[in-house]
Short mmCIF file of C-alpha atoms in Angstrom, two decimals:
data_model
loop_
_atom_site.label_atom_id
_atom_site.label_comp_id
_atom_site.label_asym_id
_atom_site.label_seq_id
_atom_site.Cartn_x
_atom_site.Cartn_y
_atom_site.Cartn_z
CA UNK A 172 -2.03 -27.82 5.18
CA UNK A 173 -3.68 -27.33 1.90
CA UNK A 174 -1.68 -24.44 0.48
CA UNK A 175 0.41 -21.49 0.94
CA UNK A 176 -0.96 -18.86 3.65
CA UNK A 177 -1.54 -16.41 0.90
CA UNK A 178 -3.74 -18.96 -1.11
CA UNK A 179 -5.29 -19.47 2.43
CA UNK A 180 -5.76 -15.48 2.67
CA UNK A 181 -6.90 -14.67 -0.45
CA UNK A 182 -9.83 -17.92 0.10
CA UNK A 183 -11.56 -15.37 3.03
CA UNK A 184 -13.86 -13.20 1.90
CA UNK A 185 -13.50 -9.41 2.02
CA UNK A 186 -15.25 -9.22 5.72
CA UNK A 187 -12.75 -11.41 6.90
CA UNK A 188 -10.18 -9.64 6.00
CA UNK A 189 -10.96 -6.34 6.65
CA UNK A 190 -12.47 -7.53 10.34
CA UNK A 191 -8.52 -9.35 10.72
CA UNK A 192 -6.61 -6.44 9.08
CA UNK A 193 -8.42 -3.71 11.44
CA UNK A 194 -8.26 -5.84 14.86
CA UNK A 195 -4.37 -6.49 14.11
CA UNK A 196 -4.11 -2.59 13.23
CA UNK A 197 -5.94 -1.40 16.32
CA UNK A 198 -3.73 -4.23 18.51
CA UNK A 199 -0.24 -2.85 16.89
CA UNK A 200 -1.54 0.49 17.66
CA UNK A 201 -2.59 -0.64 21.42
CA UNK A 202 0.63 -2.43 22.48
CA UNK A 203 2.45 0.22 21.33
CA UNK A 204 0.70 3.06 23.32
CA UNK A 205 0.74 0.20 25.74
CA UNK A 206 4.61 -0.17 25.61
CA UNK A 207 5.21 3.75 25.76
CA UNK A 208 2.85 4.23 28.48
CA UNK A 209 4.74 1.49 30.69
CA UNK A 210 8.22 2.58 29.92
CA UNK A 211 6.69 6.05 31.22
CA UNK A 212 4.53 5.17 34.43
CA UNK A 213 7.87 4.64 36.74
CA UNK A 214 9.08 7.81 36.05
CA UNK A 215 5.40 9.36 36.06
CA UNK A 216 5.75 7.58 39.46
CA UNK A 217 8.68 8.91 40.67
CA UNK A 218 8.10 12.77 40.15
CA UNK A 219 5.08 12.65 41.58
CA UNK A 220 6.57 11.72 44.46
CA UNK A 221 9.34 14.02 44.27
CA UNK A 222 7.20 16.86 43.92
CA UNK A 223 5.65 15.41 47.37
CA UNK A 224 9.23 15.39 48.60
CA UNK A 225 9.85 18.88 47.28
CA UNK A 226 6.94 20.31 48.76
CA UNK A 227 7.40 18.83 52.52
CA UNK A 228 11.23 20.07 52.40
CA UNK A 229 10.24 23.75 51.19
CA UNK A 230 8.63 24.53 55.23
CA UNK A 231 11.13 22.53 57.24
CA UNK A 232 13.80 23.80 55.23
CA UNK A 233 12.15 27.13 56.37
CA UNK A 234 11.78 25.95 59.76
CA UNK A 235 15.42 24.89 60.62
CA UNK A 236 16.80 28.53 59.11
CA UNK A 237 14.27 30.03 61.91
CA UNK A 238 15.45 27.44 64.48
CA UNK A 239 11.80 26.36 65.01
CA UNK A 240 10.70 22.71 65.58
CA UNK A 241 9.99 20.93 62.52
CA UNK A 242 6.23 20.53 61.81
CA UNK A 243 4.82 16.89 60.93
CA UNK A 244 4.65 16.32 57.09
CA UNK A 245 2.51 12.51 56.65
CA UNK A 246 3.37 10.57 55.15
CA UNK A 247 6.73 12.02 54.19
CA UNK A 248 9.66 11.96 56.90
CA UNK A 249 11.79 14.96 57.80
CA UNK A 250 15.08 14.47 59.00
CA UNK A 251 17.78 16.98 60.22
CA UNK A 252 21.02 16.17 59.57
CA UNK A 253 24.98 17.80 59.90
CA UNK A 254 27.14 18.11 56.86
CA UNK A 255 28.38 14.53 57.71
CA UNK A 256 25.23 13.14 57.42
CA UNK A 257 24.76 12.52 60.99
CA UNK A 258 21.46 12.99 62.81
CA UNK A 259 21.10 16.70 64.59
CA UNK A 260 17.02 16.22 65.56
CA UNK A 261 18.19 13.26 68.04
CA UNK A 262 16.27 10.78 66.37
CA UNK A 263 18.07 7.43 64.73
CA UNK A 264 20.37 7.76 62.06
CA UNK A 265 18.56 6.99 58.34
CA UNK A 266 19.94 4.23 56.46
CA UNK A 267 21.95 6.46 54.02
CA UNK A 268 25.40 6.25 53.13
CA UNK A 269 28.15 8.85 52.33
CA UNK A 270 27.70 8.92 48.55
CA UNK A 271 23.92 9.16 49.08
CA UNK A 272 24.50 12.46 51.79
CA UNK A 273 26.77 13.66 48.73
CA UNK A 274 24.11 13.42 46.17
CA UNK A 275 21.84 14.91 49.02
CA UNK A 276 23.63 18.14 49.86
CA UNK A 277 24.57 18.13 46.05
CA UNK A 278 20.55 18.92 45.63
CA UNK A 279 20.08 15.28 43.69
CA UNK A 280 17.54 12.61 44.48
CA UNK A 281 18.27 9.62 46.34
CA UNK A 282 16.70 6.30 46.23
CA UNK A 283 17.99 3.85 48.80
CA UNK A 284 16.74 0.83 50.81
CA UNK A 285 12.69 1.24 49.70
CA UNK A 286 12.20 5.04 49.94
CA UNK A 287 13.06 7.85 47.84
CA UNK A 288 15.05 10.71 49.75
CA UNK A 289 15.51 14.67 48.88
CA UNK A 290 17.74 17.08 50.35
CA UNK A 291 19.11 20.89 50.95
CA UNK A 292 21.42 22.18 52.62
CA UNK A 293 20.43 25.32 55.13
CA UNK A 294 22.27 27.51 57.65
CA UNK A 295 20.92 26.82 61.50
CA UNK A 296 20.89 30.12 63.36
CA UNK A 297 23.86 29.75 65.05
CA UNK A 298 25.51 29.67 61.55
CA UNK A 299 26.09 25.81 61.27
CA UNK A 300 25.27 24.06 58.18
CA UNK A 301 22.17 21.39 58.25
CA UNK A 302 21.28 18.97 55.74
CA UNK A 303 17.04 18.77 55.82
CA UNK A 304 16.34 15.78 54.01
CA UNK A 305 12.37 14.25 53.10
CA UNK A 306 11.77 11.17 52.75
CA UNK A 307 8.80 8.87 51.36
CA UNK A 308 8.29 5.18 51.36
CA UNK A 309 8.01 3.00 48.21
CA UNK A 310 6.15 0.11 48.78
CA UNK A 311 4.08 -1.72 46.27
CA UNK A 312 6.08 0.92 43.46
CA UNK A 313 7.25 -1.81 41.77
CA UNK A 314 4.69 -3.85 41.46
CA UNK A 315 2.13 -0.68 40.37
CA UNK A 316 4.92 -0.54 37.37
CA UNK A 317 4.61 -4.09 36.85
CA UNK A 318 0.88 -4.82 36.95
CA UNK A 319 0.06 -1.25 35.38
CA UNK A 320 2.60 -2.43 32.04
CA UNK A 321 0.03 -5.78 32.41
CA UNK A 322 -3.01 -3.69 32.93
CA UNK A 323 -2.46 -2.03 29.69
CA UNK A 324 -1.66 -4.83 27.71
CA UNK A 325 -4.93 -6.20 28.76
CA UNK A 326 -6.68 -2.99 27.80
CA UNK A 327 -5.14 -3.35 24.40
CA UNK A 328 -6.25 -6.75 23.83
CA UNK A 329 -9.81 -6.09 24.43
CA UNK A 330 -9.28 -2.79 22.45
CA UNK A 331 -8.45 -4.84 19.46
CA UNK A 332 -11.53 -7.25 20.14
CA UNK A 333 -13.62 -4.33 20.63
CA UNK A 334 -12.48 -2.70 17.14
CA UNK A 335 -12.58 -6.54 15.37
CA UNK A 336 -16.64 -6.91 16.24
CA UNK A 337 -17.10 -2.87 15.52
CA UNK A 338 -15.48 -3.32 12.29
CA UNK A 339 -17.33 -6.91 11.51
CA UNK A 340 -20.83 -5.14 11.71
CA UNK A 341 -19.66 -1.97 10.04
CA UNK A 342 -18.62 -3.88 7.12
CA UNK A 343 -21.55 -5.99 7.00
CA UNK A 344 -23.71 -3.49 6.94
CA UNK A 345 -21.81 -1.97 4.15
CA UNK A 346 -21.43 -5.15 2.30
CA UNK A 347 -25.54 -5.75 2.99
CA UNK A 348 -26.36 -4.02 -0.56
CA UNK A 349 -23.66 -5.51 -2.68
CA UNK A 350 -25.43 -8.87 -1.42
CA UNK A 351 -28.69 -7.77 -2.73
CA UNK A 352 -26.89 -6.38 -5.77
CA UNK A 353 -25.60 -10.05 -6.54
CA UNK A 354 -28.98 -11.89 -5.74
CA UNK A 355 -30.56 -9.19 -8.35
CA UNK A 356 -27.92 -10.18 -10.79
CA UNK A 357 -28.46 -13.82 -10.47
CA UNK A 358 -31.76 -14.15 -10.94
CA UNK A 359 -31.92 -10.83 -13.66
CA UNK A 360 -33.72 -12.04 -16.73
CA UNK A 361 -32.19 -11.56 -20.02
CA UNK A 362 -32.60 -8.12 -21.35
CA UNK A 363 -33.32 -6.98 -17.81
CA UNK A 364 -30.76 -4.24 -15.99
CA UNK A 365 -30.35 -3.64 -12.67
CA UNK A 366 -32.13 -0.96 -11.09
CA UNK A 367 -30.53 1.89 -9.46
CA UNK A 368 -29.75 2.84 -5.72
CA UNK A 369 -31.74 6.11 -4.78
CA UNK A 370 -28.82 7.54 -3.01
CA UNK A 371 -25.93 8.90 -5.45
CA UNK A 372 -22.81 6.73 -4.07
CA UNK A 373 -20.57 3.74 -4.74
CA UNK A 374 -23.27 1.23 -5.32
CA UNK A 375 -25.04 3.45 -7.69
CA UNK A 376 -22.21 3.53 -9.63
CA UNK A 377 -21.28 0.20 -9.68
CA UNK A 378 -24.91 -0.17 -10.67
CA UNK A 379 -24.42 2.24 -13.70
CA UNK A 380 -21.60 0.39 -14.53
CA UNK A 381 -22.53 -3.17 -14.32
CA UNK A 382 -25.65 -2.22 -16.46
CA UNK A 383 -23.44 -0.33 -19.19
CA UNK A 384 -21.32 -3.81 -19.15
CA UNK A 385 -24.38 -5.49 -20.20
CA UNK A 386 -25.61 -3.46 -22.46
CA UNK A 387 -22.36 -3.50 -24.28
CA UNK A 388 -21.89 -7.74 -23.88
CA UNK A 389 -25.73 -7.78 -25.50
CA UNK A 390 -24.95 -5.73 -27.92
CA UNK A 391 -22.11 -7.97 -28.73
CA UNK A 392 -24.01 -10.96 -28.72
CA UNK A 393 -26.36 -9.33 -30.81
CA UNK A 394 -23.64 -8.72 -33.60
CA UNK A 395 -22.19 -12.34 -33.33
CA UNK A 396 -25.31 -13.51 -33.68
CA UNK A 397 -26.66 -11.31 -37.15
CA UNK A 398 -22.74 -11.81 -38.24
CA UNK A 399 -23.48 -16.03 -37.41
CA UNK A 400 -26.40 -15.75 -39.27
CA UNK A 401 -25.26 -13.37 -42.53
CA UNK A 402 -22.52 -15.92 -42.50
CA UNK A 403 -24.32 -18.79 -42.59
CA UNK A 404 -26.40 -17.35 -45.35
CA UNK A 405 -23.79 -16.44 -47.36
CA UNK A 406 -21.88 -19.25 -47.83
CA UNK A 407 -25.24 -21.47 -48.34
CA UNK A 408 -25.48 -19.58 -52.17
CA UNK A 409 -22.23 -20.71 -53.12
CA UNK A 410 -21.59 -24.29 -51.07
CA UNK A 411 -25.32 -25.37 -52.70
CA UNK A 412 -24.29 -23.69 -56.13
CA UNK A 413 -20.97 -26.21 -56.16
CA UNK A 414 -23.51 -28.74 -55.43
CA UNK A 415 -26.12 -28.61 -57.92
CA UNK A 416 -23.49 -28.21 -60.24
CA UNK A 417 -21.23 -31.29 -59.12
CA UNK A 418 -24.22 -32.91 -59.45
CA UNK A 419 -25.27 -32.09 -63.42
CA UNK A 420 -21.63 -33.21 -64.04
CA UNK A 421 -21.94 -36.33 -62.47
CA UNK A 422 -24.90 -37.41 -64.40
CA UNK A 423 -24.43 -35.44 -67.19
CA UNK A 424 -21.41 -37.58 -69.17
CA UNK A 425 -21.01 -34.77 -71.86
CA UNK A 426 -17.51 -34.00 -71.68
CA UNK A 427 -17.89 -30.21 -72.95
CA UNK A 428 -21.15 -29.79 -70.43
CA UNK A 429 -18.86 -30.74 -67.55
CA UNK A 430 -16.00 -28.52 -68.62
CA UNK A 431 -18.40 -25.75 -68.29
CA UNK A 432 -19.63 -26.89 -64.77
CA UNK A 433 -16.00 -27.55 -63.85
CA UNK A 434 -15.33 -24.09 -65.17
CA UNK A 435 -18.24 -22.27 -62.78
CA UNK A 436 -17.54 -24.53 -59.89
CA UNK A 437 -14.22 -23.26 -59.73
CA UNK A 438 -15.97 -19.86 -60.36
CA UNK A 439 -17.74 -20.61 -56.88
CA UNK A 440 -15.04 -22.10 -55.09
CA UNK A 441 -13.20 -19.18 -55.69
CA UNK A 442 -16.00 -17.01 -54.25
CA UNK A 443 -16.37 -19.22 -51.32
CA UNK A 444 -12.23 -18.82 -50.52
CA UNK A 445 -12.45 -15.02 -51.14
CA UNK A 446 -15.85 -15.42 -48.21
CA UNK A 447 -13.86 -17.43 -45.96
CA UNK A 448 -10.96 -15.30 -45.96
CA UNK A 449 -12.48 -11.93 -45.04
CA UNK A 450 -14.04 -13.97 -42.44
CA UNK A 451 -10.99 -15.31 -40.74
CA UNK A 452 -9.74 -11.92 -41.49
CA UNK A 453 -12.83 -9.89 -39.54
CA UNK A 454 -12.42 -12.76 -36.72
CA UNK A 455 -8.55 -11.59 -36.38
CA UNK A 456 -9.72 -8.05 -36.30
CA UNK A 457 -12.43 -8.59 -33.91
CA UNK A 458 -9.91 -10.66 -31.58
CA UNK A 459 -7.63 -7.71 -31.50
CA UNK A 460 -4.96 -9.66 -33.44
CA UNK A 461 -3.31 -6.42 -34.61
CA UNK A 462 0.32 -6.47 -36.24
CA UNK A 463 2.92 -3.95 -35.45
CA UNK A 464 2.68 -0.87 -37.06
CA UNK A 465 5.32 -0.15 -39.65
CA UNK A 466 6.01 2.96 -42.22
CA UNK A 467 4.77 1.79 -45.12
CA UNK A 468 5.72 3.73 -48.64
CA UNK A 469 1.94 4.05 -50.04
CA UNK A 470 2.94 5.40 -53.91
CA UNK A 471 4.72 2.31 -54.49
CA UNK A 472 1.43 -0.23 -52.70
CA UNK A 473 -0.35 1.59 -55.04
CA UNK A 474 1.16 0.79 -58.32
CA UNK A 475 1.89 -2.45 -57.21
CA UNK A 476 -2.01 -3.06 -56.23
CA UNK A 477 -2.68 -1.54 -59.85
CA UNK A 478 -0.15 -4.28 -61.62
CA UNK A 479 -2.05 -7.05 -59.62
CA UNK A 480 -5.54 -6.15 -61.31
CA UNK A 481 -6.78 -8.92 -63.63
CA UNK A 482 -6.44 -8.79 -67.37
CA UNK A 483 -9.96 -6.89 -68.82
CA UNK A 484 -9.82 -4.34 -65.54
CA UNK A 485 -10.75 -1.05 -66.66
CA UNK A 486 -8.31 1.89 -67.39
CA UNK A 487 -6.39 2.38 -64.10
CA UNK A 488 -4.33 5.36 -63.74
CA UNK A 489 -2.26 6.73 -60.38
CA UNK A 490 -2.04 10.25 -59.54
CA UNK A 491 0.68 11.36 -57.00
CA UNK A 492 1.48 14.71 -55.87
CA UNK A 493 4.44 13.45 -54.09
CA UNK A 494 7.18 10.82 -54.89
CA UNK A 495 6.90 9.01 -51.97
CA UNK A 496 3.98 8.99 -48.54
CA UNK A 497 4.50 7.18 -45.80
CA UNK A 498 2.11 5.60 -44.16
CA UNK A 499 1.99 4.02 -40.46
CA UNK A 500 0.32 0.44 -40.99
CA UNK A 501 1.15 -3.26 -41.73
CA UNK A 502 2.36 -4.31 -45.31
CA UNK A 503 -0.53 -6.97 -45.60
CA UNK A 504 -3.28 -4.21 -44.32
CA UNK A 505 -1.91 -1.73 -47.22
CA UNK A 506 -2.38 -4.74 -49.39
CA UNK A 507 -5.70 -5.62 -48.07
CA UNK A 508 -6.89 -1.99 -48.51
CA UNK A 509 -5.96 -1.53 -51.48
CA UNK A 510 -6.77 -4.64 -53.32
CA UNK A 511 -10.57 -4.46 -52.14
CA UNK A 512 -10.71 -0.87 -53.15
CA UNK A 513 -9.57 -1.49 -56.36
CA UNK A 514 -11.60 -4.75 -57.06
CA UNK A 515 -14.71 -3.19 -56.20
CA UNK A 516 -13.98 -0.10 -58.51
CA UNK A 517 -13.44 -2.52 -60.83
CA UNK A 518 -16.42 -4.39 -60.73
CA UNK A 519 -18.26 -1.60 -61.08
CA UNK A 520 -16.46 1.07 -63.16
CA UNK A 521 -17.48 2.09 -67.17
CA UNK A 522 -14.09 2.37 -68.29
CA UNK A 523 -11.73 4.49 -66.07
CA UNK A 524 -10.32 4.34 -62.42
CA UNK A 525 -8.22 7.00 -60.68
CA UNK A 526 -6.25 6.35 -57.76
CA UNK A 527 -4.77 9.62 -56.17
CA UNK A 528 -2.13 9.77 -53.27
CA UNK A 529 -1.88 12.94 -50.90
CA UNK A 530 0.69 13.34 -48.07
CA UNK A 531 1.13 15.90 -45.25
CA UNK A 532 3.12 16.36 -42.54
CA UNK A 533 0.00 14.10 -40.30
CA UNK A 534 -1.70 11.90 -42.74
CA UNK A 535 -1.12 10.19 -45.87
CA UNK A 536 -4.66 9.51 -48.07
CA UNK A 537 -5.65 7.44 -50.99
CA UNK A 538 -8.62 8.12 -53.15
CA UNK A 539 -9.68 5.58 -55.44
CA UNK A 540 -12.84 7.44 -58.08
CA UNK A 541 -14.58 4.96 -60.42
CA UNK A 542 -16.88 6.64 -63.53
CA UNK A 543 -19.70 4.04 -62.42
CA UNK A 544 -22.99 4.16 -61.60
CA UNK A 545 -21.76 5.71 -58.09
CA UNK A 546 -23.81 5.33 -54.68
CA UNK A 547 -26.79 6.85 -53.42
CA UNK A 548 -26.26 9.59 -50.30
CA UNK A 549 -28.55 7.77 -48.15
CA UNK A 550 -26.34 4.18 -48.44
CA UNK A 551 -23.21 6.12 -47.55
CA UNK A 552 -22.99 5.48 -43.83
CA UNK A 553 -24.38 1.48 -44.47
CA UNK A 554 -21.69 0.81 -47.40
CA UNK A 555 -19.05 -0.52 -44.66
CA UNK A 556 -21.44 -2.86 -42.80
CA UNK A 557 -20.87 -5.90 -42.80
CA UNK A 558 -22.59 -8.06 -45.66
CA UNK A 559 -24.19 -5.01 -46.58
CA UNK A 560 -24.97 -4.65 -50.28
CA UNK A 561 -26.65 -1.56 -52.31
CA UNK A 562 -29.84 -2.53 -53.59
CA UNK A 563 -29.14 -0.56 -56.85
CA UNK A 564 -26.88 -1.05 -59.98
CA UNK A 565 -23.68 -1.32 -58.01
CA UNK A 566 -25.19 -4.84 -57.15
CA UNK A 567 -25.79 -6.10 -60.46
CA UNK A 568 -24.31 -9.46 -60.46
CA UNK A 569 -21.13 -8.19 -58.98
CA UNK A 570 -20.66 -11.54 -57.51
CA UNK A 571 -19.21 -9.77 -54.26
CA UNK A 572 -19.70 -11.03 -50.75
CA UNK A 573 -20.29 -7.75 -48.58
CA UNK A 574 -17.14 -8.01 -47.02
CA UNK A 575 -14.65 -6.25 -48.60
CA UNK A 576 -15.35 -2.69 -48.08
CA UNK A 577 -16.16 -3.90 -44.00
CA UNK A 578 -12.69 -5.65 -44.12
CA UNK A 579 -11.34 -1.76 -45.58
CA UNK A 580 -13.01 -0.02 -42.26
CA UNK A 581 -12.22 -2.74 -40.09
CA UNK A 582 -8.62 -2.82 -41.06
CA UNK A 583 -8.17 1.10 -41.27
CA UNK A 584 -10.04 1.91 -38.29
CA UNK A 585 -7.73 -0.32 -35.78
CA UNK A 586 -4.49 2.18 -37.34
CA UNK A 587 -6.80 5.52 -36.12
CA UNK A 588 -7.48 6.03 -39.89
CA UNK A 589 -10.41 6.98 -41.46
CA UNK A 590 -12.64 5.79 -44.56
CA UNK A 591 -15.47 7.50 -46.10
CA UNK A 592 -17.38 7.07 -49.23
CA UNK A 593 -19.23 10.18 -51.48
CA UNK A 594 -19.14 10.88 -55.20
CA UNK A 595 -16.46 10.75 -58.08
CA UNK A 596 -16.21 14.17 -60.29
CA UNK A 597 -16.53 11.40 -62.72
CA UNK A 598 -20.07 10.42 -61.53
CA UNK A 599 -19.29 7.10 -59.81
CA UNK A 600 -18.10 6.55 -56.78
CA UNK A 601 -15.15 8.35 -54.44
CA UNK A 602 -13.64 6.08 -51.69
CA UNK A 603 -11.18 7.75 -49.61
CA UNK A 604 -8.76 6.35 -47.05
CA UNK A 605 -6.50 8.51 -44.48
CA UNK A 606 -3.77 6.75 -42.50
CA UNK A 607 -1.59 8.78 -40.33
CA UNK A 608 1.73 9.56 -41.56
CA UNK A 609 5.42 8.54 -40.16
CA UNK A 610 6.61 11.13 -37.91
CA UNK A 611 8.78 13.62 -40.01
CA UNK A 612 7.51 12.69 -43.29
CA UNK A 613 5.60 15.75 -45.24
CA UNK A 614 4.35 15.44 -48.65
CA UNK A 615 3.33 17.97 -51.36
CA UNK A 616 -0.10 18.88 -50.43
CA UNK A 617 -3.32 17.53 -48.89
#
């Protein structure tokens, strides 16, 4: 035995197991109507012949209270009989005994010695009392009961065979286009989708929905592969920029030349860890590595996120209707947020950044205006792409690596937030991020 009879059941395939599941339904079904039926066919058996009995001893009943002769009833026997149960036709005494003639003039059946016996008692016409009893043989009753209760067990048995093969070609007829379904599908080129049933049922729809599945695993594969390749390209500038410049300050010995290499190879390398880390970060995201959500007092992020800022950032100031705004979000994805947002004002802002906090009873936002050169309407919905860079003075050798304001999307998207870009009363840019607030909390206006 190779494993557990579940293991073994769940090896079949589905024709199997419907076929086995509806013959040993049908044969539960059988033997029981089999079973009732023969715990019912003696007494079906007996009252038919107790109606038999009935009818023969309505006449002679009738007879004896006219003091006529008794007529012949085949194949039931009339008898004539005195209170004592003694023959009064002058014929042999039946094989009945007292108790028996009691239950007889006491109007109940009688089964004795192989025949079944009814009786009633009548008044002759000289005023004595007679017990008329009928009387019908039962031979081969028993074994009618017997081979009936066999009989139907029999019929049950092919019943259930009858329903197995039935159900076996049903099935595979209904299983017939889910075979040609799965040829299709193996031999389906790439880009190809399956083409749909005419008839508006099951396999149509698993049809529709095995084509939907691949259009959403090739779009997938589409974005792996542009986000393989914009990787790849990306961190060739920088890895080849350490290079050429390890290189001049290996063969150049000046000590203050190298210094300056050193000095924009760490530049680089610090570029290249910023890359890699919004990659591992956009890998986590697209994993579905998602950290509990928290409340998470925005006002104070925000300062905070200010006070981090390198020396030489331009003039940051916060603006907060409201003391406090809680958010629902992680502590690191506030952080994340807000440190890209504020870097890339920074890298392109003249001389002044606002940050503004709102709160409401539903959603706490954070604006973040920048008196730059701001972004053109028609790059809006393309700023949060991935590797995605304006082609315009926001790009001006901002040294970024298109993945910050995709990390902000990314990141606020997975909390049912919301970003969206447009333009600062300042003339730069507006970014604006909307997380939804801890139940209960309400702020001072939105």
């Amino acid at each position: 035995m190779t494993g557990s009879p579940s293991s073994w059941w769940s090896r079949r395939s589905l024709q199997v197991r419907i076929t086995v599941l509806a013959a040993a339904i049908t044969l539960g079904c059988l033997l029981g109507l089999a079973a009732l039926a023969a715990n019912k066919l003696d007494p079906l058996l007996t009252d038919s012949v107790d109606k038999e009995l009935t009818a023969a001893l309505g006449p002679a009943t009738g007879a004896v209270s006219a003091g006529k002769p008794l007529a012949s009833a085949d194949p039931v026997t009339v008898r004539v009989l005195d209170i004592a149960g003694n023959p009064a036709d002058g014929q042999a005494r039946p094989k009945l005994t007292e108790p028996e003639v009691s239950q007889l003039k006491a109007g109940l059946p009688v089964q004795s010695d192989g025949s079944r016996w009814r009786g009633q008692v009548v008044s002759a016409p000289d005023g004595s009392q007679r017990l008329v009893v009928a009387g019908a043989g039962l031979v081969g009753f028993a074994a009618a009961v017997h081979y009936g209760g066999l009989w139907l067990v029999v019929v049950a048995l092919v019943g259930a065979l009858v329903a197995g093969l039935a159900t076996w070609l049903v099935v595979r007829l209904a299983l017939r286009p889910v075979a040609r379904m799965r040829g299709l599908v193996r031999t389906l080129p790439p880009g190809s989708r399956l083409p749909l049933p005419t008839s508006h049922d099951e396999m149509r729809a698993l049809a529709e929905e095995f084509n939907a599945l691949l259009e959403r695993q090739e779009e997938v594969s589409q974005r792996l592969r542009r986000f393989t390749g914009d990787a790849a390209h990306e961190l060739r500038s920088p890895v080849a920029s350490i290079r050429v410049q390890a290189e001049v300050a290996v063969t150049n010995p000046d000590p203050e030349l190298a210094q300056e290499t050193l000095s924009d190879i760490l530049e680089e390398s610090e570029r290249l860890s910023g890359l890699l880390d919004g990659l591992l970060a956009l890998a986590r995201s697209d994993a579905g590595e998602v950290p509990p959500a928290e409340p998470v007092e925005v006002v104070s992020e925000v300062r905070a996120a200010v006070r981090r800022l390198p020396s030489g950032a331009p003039d940051t100031r916060v603006s907060s209707a409201v003391a406090q705004a809680w958010a629902l979000a992680a502590h690191q994805e506030v952080e994340l947020v807000l440190d890209n947002l504020l870097r890339n004002a920074c890298r392109y802002a003249s001389g002044q950044i606002v940050v503004s906090v709102l709160a409401s009873r539903s959603k706490v936002r954070v604006v973040v205006d920048d008196d730059g050169p701001g972004i053109a309407p028609e790059h809006w919905s393309k700023v949060f792409d991935r590797f995605y860079r304006v082609s315009d003075d926001r790009a001006r050798s901002s040294g970024g690596t298109g993945l910050g304001l995709a990390m902000v999307a990314e990141t606020v998207r997975r909390r049912g937030g919301r970003v969206r870009v447009g333009e600062s009363p300042d003339g730069g840019a507006r970014f604006e991020v909307t997380w939804r607030a801890r139940t209960g909390e309400s702020g001072g206006g939105d």
